[in-house]
Coordinates of C-alpha atoms and ligand atoms in Angstrom, one line a residue:
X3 CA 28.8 -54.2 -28.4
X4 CA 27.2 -54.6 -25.1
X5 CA 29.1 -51.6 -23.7
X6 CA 27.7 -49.5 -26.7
X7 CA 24.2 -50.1 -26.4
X8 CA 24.1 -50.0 -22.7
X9 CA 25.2 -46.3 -23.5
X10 CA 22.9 -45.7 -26.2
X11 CA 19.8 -46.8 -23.5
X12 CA 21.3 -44.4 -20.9
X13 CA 21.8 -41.3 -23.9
X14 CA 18.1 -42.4 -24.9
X15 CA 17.0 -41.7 -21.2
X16 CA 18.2 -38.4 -20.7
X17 CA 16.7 -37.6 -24.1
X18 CA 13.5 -38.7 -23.0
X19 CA 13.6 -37.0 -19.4
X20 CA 14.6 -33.6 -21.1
X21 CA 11.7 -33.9 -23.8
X22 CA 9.1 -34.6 -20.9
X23 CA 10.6 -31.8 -18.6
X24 CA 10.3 -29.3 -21.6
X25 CA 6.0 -30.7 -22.1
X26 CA 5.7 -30.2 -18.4
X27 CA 7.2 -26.4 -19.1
X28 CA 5.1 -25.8 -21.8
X29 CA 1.9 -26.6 -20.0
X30 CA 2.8 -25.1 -17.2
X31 CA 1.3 -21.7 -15.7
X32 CA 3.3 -18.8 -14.5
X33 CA 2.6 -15.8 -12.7
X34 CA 4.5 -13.1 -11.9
X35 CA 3.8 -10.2 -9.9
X36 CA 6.0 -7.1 -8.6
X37 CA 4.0 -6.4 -5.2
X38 CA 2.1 -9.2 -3.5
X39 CA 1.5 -6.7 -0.5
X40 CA -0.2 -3.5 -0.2
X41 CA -0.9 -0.9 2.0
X42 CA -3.5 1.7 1.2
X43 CA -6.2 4.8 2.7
X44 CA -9.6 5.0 2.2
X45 CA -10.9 6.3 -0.8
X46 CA -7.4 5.3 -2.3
X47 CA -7.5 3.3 -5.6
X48 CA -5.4 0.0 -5.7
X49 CA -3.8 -2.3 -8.6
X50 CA -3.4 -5.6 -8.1
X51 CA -0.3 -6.4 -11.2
X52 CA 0.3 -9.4 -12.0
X53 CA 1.9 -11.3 -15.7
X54 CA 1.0 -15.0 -16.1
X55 CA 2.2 -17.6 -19.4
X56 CA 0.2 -19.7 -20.4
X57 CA -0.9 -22.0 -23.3
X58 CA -4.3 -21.1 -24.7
X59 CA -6.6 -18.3 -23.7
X60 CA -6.9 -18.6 -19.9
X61 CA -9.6 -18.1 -17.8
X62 CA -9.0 -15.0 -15.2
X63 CA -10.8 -15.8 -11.9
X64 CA -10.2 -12.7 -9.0
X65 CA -11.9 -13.7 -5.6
X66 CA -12.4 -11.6 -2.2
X67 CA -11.4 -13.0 0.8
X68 CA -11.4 -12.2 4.6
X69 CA -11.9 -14.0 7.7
X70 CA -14.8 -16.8 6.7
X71 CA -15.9 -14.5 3.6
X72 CA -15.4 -15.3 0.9
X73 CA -16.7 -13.5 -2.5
X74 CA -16.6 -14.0 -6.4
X75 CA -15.2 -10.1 -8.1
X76 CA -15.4 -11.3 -11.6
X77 CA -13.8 -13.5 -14.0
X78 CA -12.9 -12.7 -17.7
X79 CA -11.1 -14.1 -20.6
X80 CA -9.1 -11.8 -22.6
X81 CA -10.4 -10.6 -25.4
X82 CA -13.7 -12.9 -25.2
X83 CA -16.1 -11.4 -22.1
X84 CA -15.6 -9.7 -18.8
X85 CA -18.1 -10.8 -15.9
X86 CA -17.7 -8.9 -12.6
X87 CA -20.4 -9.4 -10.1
X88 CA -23.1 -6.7 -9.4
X89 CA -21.2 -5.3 -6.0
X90 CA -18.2 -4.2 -8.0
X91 CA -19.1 -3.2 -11.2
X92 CA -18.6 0.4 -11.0
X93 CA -15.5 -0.3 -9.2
X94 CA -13.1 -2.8 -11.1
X95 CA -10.9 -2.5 -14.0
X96 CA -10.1 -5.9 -15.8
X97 CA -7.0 -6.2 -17.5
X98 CA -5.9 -8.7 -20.2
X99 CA -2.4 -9.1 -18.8
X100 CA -4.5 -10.2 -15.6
X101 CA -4.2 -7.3 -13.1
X102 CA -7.6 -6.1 -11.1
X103 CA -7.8 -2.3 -10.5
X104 CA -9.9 -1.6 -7.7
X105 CA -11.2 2.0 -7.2
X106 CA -12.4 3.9 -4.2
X107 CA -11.3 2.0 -1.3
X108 CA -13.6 1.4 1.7
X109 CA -12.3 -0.6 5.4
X110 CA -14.1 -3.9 4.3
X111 CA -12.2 -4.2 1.6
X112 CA -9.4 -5.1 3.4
X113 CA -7.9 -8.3 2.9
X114 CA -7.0 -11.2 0.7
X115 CA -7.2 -11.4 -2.7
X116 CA -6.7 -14.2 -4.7
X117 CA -6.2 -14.2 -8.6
X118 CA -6.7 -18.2 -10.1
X119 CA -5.8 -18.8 -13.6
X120 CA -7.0 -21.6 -15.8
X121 CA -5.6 -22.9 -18.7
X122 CA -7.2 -24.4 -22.2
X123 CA -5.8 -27.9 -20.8
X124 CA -8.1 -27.1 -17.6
X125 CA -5.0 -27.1 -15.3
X126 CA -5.1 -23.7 -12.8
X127 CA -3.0 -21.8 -10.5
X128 CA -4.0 -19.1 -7.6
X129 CA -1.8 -16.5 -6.8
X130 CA -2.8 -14.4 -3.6
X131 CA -2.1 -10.9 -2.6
X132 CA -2.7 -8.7 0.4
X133 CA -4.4 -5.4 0.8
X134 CA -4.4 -3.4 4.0
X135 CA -6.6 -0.5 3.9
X136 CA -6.1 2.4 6.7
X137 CA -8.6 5.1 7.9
X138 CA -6.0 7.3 9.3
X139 CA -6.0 10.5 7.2
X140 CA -8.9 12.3 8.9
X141 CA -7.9 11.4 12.8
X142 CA -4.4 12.5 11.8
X143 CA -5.2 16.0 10.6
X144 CA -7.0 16.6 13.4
X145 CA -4.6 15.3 16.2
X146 CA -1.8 17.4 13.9
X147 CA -4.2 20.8 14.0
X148 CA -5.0 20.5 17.6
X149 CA -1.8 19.8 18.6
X150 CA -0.6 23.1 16.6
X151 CA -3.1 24.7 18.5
X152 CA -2.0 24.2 21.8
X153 CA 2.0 25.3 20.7
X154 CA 0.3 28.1 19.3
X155 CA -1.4 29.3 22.4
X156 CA 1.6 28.2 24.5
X157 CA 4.0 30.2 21.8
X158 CA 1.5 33.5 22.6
X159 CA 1.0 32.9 26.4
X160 CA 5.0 32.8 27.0
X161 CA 5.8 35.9 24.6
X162 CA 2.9 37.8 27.1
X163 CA 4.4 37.0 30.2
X164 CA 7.7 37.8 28.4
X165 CA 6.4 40.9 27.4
X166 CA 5.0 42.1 31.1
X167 CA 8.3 41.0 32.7
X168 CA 9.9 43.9 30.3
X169 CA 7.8 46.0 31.1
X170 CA 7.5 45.6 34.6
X171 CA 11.2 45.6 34.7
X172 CA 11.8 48.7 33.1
X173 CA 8.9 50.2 35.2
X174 CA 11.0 49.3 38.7
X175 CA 14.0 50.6 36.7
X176 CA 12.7 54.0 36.0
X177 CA 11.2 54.9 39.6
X178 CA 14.6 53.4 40.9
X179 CA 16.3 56.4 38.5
X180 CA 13.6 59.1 39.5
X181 CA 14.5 58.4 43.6
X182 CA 18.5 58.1 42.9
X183 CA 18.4 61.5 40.7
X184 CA 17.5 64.0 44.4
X185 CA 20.1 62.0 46.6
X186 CA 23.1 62.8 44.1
X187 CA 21.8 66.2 43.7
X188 CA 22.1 66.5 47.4
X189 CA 25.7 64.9 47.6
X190 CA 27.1 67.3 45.2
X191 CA 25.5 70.5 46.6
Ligands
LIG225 C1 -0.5 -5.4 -16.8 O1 -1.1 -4.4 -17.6 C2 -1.3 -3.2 -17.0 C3 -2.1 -2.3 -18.0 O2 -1.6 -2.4 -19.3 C4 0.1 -2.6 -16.7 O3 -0.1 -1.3 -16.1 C5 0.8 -3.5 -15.7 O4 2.0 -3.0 -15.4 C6 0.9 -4.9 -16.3 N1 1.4 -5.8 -15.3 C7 2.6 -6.4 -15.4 C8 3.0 -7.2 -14.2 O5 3.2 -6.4 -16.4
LIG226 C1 -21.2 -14.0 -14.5 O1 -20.9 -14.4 -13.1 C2 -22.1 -14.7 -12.3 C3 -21.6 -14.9 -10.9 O2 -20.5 -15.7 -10.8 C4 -22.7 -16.0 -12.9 O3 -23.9 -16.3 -12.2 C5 -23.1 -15.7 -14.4 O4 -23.6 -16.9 -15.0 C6 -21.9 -15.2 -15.2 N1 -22.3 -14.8 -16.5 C7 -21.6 -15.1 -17.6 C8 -22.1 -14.5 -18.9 O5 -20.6 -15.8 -17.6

């Protein structure tokens, strides 16, 4: 008997554990994302994807950071109102899945950003990203067309020089030919 109901406490247990690790799932918050990291040019557009679960209607928070600042882009709940703050307005694209797109990229925006979800229980979540943004297109071009420029005139001075060595050659050739011609003409006579 005693055997039995120790057993039955113990199969009660695990019952109970697996019941409160399946609440904890269900109120918990996932986010998923395929690129945490991105690289990108001026004037470029960027998408920050990400996927979350969640129970309820969340609350989307997506803040700006970089060294000490620190700056509120907007926040939105899907399907109920979209606040993004005055600065970037014309440039961000809320999405109900989550994901930020940012358009026309400029240096300072450069940095972290950080995407914080909160659930109708209240309990939230960040999830962070990285954005690198490079000014390198124009001083590229540039360093590639002078560059060209200088094989180019390189290319042209060498065919030149080329070009007077053949004829200079052909020159000493042909007044070497003129002052051989008499000298077998006297040989022979
Ligand atoms: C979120 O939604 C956008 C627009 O519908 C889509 O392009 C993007 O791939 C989605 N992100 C993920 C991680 O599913
Ligand atoms: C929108 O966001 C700004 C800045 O965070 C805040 O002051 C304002 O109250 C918000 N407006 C609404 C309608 O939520």
């Amino acid at each position: 008997m005693l055997h039995f109901r120790l057993w039955d406490a113990q199969d009660v247990a695990v019952f109970l554990s697996i019941m409160l690790y399946m609440c904890h799932l269900a109120g918990t918050i996932s986010i998923h994302s395929p690129q945490r990291s991105l690289i990108r040019s001026v004037q470029d557009n960027v998408f920050f994807s990400v996927n979350f679960t969640c129970s309820g209607i969340p609350d989307i928070q997506w803040t700006f950071m970089s060294g000490l600042v620190s700056r509120m882009i907007g926040s939105w709940q899907p399907g109920v109102y979209t606040n993004i703050t005055e600065d970037y307005s014309s440039r961000v694209q809320a999405y109900d899945n989550g994901s930020m797109g940012l358009l026309d990229l400029r240096l300072q925006d450069g940095g972290f950003y950080v995407f914080t979800i909160t659930d109708s229980t209240g309990s939230s979540k960040d999830f962070s990203f990285v954005l690198k943004v490079n000014e390198v297109l124009y001083e590229d071009l540039q360093y590639l067309s002078v560059s060209f420029l200088v094989l180019a005139c390189l290319a042209g001075l060498f065919m030149l020089i080329m070009w007077l060595l053949n004829k200079t050659y052909k020159k000493i050739k042909a007044s070497k030919c003129i002052r051989e011609m008499p000298e077998i003409d006297e040989t022979e006579l």
